[in-house]
PDB file of C-alpha atoms in Angstrom:
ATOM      1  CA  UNK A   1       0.000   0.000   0.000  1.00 53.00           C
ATOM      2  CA  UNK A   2       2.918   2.253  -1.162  1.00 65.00           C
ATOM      3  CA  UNK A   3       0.571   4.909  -2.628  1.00 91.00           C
ATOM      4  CA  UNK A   4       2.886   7.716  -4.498  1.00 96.00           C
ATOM      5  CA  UNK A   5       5.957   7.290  -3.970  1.00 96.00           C
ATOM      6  CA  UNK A   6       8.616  10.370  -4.621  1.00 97.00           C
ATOM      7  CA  UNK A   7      12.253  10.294  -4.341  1.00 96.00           C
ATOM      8  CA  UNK A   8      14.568  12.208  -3.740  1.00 97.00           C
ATOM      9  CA  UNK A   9      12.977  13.600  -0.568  1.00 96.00           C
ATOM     10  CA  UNK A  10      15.296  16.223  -0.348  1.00 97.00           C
ATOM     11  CA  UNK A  11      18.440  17.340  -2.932  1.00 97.00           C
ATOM     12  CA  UNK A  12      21.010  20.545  -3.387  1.00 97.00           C
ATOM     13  CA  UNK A  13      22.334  21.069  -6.859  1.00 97.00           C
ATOM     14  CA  UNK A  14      24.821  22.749  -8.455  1.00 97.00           C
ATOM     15  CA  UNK A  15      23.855  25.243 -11.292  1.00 98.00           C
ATOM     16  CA  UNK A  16      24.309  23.374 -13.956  1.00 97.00           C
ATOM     17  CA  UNK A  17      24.009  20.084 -13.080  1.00 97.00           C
ATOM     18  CA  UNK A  18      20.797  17.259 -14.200  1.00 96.00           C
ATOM     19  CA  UNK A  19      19.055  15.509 -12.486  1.00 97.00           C
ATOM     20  CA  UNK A  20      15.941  13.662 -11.946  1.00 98.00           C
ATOM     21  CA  UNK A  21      12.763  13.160  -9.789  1.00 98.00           C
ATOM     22  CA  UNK A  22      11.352   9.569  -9.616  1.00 98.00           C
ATOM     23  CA  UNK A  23       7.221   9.205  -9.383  1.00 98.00           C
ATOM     24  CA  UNK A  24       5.932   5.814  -8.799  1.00 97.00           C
ATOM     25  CA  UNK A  25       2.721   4.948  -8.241  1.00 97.00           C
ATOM     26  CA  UNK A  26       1.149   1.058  -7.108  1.00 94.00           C
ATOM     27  CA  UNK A  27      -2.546   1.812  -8.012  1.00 93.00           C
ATOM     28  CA  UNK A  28      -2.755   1.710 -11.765  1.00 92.00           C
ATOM     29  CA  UNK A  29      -3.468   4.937 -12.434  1.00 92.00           C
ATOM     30  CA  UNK A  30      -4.077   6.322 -16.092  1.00 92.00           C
ATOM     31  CA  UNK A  31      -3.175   9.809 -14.786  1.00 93.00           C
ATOM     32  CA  UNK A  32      -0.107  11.314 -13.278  1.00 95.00           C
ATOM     33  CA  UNK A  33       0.896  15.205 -13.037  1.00 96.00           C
ATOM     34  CA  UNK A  34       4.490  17.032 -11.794  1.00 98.00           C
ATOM     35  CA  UNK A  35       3.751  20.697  -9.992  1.00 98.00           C
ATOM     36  CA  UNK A  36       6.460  22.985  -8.429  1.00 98.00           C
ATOM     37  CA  UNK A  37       5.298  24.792  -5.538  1.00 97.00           C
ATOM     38  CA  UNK A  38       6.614  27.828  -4.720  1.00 95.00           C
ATOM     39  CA  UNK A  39       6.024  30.358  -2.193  1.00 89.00           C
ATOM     40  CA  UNK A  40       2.550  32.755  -2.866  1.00 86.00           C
ATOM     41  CA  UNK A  41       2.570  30.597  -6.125  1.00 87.00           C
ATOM     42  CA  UNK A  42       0.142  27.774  -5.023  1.00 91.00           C
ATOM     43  CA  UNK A  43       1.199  24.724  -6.727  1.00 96.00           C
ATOM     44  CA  UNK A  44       1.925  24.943 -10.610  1.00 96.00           C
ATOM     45  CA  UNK A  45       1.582  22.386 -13.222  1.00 96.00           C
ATOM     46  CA  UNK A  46       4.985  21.243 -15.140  1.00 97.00           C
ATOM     47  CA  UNK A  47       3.699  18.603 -16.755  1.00 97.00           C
ATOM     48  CA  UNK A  48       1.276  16.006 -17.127  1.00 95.00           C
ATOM     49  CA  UNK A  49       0.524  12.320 -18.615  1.00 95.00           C
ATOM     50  CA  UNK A  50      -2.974  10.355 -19.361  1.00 91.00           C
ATOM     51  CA  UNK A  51      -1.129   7.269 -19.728  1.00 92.00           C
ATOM     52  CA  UNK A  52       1.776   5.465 -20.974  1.00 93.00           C
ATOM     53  CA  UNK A  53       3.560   6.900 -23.632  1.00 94.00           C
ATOM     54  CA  UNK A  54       1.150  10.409 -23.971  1.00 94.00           C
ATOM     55  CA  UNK A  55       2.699  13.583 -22.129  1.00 96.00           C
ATOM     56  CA  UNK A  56       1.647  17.162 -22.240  1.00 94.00           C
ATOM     57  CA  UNK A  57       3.061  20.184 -21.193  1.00 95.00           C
ATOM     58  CA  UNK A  58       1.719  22.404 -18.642  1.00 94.00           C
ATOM     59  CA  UNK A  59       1.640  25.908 -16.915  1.00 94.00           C
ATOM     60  CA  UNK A  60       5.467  25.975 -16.494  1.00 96.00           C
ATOM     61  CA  UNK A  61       7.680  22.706 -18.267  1.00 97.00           C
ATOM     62  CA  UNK A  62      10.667  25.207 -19.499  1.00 96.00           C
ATOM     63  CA  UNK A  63      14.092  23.589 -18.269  1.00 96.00           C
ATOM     64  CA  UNK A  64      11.973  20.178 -17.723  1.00 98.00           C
ATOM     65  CA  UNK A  65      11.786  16.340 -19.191  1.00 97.00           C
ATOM     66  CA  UNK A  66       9.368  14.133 -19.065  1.00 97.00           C
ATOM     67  CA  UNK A  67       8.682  10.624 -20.417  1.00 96.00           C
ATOM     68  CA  UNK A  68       5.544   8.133 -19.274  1.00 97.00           C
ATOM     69  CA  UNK A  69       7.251   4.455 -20.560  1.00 96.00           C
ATOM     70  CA  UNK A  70       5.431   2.346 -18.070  1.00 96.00           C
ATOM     71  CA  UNK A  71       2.150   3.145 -16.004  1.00 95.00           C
ATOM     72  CA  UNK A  72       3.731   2.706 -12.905  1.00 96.00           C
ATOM     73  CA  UNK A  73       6.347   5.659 -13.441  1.00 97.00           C
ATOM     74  CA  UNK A  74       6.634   9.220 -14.038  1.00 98.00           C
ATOM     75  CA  UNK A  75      10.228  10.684 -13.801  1.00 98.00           C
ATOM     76  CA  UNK A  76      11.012  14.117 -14.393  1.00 98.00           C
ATOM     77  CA  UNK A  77      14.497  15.391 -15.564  1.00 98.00           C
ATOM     78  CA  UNK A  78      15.951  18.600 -15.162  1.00 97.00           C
ATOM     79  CA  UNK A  79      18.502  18.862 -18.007  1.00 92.00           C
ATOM     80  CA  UNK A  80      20.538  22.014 -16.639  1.00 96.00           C
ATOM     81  CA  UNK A  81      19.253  22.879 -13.074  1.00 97.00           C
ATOM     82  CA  UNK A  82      19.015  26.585 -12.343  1.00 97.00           C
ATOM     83  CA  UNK A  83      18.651  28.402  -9.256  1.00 97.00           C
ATOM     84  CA  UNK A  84      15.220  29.471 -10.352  1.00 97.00           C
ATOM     85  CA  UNK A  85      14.293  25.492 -10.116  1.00 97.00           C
ATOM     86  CA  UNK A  86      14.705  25.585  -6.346  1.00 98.00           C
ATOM     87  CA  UNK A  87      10.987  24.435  -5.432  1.00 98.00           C
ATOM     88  CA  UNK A  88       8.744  22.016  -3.870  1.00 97.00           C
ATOM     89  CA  UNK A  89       8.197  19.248  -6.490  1.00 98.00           C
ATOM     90  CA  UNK A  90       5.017  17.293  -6.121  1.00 98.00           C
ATOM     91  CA  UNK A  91       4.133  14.064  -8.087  1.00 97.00           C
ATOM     92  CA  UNK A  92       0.129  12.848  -8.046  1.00 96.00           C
ATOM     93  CA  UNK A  93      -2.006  10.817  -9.627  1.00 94.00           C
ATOM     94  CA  UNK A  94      -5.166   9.610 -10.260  1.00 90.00           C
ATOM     95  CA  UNK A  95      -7.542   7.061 -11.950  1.00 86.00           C
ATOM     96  CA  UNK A  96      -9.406   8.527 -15.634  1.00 78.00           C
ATOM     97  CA  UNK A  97     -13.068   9.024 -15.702  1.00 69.00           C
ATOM     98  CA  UNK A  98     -15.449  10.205 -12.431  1.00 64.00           C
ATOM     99  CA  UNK A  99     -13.504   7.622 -10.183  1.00 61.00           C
ATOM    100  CA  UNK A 100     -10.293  10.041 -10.922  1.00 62.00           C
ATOM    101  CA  UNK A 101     -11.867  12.809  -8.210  1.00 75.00           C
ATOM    102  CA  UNK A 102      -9.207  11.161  -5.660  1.00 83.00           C
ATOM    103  CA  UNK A 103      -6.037  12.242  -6.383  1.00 90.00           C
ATOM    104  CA  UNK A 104      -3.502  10.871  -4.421  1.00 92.00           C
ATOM    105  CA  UNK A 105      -0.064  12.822  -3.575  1.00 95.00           C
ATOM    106  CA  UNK A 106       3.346  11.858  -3.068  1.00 96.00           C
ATOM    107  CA  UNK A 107       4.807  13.586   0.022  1.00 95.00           C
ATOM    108  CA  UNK A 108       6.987  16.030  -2.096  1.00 96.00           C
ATOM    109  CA  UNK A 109      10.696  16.670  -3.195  1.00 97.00           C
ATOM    110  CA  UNK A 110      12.494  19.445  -1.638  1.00 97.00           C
ATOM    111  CA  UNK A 111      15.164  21.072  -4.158  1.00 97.00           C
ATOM    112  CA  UNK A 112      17.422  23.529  -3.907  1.00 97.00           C
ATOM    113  CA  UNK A 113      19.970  24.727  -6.654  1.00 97.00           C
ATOM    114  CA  UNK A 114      22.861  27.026  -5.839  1.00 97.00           C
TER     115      UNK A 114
ATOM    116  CA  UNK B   1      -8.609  26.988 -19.430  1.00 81.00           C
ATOM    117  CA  UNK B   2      -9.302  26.729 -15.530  1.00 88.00           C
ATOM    118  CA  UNK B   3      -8.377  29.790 -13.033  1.00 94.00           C
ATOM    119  CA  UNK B   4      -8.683  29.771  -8.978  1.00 97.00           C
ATOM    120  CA  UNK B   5      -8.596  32.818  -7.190  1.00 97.00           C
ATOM    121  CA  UNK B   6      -7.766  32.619  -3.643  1.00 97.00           C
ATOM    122  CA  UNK B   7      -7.975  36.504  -2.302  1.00 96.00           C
ATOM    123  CA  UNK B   8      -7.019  35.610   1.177  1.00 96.00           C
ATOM    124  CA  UNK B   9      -3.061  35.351   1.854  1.00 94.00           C
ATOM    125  CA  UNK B  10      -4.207  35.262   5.666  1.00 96.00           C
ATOM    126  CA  UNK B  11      -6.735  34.683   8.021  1.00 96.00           C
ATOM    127  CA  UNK B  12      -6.626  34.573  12.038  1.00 97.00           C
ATOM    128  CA  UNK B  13      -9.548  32.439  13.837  1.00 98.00           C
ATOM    129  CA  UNK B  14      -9.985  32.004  17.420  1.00 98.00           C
ATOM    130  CA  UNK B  15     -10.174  28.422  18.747  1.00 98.00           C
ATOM    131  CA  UNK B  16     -13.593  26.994  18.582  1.00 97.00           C
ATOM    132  CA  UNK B  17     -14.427  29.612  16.074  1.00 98.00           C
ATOM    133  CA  UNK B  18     -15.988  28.724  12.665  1.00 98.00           C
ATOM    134  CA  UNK B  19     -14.297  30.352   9.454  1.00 98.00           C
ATOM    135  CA  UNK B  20     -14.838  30.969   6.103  1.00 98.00           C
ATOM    136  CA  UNK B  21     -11.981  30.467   3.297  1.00 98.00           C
ATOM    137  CA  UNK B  22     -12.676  31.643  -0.069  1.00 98.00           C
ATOM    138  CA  UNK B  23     -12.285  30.523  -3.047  1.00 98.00           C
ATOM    139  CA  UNK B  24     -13.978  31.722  -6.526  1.00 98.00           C
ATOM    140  CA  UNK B  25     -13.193  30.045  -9.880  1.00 97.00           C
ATOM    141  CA  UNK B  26     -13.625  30.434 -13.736  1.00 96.00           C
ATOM    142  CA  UNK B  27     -14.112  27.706 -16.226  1.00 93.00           C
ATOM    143  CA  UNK B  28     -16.008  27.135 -19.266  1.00 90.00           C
ATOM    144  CA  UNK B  29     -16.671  23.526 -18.827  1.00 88.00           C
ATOM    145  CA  UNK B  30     -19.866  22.686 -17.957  1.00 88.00           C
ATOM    146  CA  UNK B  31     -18.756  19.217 -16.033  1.00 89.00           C
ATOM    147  CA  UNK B  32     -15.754  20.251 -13.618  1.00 91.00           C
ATOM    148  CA  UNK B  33     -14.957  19.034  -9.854  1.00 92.00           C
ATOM    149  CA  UNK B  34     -13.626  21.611  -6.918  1.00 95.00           C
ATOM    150  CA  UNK B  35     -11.436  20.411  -4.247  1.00 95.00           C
ATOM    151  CA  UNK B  36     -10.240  21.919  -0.878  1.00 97.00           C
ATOM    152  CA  UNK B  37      -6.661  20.680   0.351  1.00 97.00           C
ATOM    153  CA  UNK B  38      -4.945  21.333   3.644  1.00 97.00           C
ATOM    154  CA  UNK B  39      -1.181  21.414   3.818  1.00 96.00           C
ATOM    155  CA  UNK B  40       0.439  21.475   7.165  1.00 96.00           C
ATOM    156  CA  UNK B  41       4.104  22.757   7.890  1.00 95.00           C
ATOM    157  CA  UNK B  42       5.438  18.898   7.056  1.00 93.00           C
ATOM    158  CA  UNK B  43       4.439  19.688   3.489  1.00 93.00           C
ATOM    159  CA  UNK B  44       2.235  17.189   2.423  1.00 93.00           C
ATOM    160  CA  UNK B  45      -0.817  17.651   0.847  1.00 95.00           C
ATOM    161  CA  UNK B  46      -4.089  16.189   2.555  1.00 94.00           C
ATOM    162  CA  UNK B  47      -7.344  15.965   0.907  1.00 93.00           C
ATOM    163  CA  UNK B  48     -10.293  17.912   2.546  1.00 96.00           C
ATOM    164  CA  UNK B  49     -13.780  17.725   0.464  1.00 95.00           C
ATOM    165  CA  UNK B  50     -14.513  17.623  -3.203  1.00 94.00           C
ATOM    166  CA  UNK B  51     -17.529  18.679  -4.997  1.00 95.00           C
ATOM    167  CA  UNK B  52     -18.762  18.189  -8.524  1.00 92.00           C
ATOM    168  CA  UNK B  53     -20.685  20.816 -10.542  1.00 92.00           C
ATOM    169  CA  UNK B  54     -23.583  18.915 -11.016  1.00 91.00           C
ATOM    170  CA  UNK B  55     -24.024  17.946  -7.368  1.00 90.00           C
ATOM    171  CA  UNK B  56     -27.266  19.419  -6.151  1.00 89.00           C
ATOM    172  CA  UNK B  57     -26.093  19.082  -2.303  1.00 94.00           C
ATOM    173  CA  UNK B  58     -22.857  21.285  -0.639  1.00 96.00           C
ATOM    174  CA  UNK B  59     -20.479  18.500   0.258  1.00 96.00           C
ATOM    175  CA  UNK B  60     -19.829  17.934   3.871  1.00 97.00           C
ATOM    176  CA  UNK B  61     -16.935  15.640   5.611  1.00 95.00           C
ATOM    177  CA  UNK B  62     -16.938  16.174   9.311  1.00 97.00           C
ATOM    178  CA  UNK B  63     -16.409  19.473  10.777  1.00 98.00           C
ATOM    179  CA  UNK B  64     -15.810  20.602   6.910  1.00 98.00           C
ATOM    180  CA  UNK B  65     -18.159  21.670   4.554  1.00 98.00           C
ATOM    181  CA  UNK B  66     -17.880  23.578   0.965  1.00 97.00           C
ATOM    182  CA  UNK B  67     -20.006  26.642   0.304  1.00 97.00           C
ATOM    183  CA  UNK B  68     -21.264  25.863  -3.433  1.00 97.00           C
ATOM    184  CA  UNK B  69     -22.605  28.804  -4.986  1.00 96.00           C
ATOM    185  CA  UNK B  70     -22.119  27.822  -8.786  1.00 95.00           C
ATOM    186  CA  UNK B  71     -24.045  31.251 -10.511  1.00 94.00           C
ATOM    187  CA  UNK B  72     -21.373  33.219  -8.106  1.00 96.00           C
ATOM    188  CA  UNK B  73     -18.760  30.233  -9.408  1.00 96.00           C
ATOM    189  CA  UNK B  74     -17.344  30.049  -5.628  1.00 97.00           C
ATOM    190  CA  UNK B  75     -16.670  27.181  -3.553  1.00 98.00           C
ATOM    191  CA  UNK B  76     -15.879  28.505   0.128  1.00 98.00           C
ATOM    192  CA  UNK B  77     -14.749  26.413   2.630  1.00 98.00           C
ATOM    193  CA  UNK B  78     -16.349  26.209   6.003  1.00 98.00           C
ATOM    194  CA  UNK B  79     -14.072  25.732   9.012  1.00 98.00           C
ATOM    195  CA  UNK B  80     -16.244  24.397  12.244  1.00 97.00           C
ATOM    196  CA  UNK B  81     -15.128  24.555  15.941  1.00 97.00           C
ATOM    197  CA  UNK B  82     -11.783  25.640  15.012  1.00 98.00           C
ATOM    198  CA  UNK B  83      -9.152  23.423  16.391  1.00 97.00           C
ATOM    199  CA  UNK B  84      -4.684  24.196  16.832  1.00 97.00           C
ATOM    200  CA  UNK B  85      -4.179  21.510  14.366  1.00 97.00           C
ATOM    201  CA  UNK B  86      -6.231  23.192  11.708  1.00 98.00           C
ATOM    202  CA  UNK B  87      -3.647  26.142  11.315  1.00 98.00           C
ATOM    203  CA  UNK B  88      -2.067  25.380   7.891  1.00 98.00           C
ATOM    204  CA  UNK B  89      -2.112  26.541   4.508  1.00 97.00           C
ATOM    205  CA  UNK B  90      -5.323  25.738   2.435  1.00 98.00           C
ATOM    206  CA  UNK B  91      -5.593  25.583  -1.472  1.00 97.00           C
ATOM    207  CA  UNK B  92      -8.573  25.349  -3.440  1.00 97.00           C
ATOM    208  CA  UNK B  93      -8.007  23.172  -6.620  1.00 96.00           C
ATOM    209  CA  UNK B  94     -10.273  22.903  -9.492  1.00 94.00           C
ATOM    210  CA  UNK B  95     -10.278  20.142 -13.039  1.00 91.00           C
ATOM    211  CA  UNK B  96     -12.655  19.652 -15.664  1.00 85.00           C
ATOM    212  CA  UNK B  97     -13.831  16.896 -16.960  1.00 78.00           C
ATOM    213  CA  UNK B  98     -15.126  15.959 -20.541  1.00 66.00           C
ATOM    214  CA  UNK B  99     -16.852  12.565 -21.387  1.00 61.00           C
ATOM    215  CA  UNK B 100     -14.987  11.760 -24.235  1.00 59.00           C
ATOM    216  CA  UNK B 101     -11.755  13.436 -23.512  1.00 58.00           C
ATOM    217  CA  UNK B 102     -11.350  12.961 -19.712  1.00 68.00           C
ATOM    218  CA  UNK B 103     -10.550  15.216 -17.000  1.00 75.00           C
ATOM    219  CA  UNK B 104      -8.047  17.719 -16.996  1.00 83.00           C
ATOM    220  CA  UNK B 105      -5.762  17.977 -14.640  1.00 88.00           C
ATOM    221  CA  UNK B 106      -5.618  20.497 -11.102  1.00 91.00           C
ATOM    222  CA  UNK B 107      -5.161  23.918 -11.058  1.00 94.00           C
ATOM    223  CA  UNK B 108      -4.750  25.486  -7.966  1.00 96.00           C
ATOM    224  CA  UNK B 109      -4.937  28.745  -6.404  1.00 96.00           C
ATOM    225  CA  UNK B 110      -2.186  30.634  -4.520  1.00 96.00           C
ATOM    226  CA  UNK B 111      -3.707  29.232  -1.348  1.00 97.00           C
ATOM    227  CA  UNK B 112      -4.426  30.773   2.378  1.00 97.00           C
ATOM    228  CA  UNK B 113      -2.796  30.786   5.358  1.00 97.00           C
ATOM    229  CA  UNK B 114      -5.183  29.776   8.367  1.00 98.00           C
ATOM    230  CA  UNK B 115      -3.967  30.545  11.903  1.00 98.00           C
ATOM    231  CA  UNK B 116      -5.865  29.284  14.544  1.00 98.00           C
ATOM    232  CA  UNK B 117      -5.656  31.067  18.029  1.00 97.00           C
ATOM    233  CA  UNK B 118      -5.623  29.819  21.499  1.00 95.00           C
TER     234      UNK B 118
END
């Protein structure tokens, strides 16, 4: 009963440098979503998937990767990290259709780039 | 396109106290869903109360309950008997959803900051 699982919990970068934030989720779920959460900001969509293999950009993907090969996962690379990437990164997901109205979190990855 | 406007950075209640957070929103999908989420100082993101356009009834779980006024297009949340634990930040979250193309996924507002006094 895993849930979403998110890892790193917490990383420092160096300008510069790549990296990337695993998303796993146990529950089959057609849909899974990245936001950044920044302070005053609320929580912003990077990107999003409806299932394997179908990705979509959202509100802010610039200096962000995403791919959707299996169901289960939903990594998401940053390619050069910048110091404006320092954020909150949260990973959810949910099921398609009316059933989809619980969306389940992961617990968040806390990264800071200097 | 989907837009949630918290206008509340802040509120103060006293314990016990009911409050009111608001939360209006703009869409142009007839079918869409509205969801209240409370995030503590640990970060995490814990679901409060959902409620879908078409439901004829304000949704209620426990001591909350959303304030569905869809002509206005706001979905307040309603605070009862105010507890320590409830201080936290609060976002209301909002996605469409289509029959044949499926729902859409959160946007949130900038959320507010509940402080609950002793």
């Amino acid at each position: 009963n895993a849930g979403v699982t998110q890892t790193p919990k917490f990383q420092v970068l160096k300008t510069g440098q790549s990296m990337t934030l695993q998303c796993a989720q146990d529950m089959n779920h057609e849909y899974m979503s990245w936001y950044r959460q920044d302070p005053g900001m609320g929580l912003r969509l990077i990107h999003y998937s409806v299932g394997a293999g179908i990705t979509d950009q959202g509100e802010v993907p610039n200096g962000y990767n995403v791919s959707r090969s299996t169901t289960e996962d939903f990594p998401l690379r940053l390619l050069s990290a910048a110091p404006s990437q320092t954020s909150v990164y949260f990973c959810a997901s949910s099921r398609a259709g009316r059933s989809g109205n619980t969306i389940y979190f992961g617990e968040g990855s806390w990264l800071t780039v200097v | 396109a989907q837009k949630i406007t918290q206008t509340q950075p802040g509120m103060f209640v006293q314990e016990k106290e009911a409050v009111t957070l608001d939360c209006t929103y703009d869409t142009s999908d007839p079918s869409y869903g509205l969801f209240w989420y409370k995030q503590p100082s640990s970060g995490e993101m814990i679901f409060l109360i959902y409620q879908g356009s078409y439901d004829q009834q304000n949704a209620t779980e426990g001591r909350y309950s959303l304030n569905f006024q869809k002509a206005r297009k706001s979905a307040n949340l309603v605070i009862s008997a105010s507890q320590l634990g409830d201080s936290a930040m609060y976002f209301c979250a909002m996605r469409a959803t289509a029959r044949n193309s499926g729902n859409t996924p959160l946007v949130f507002g900038k959320g507010t900051r509940l402080s609950v006094i002793a």
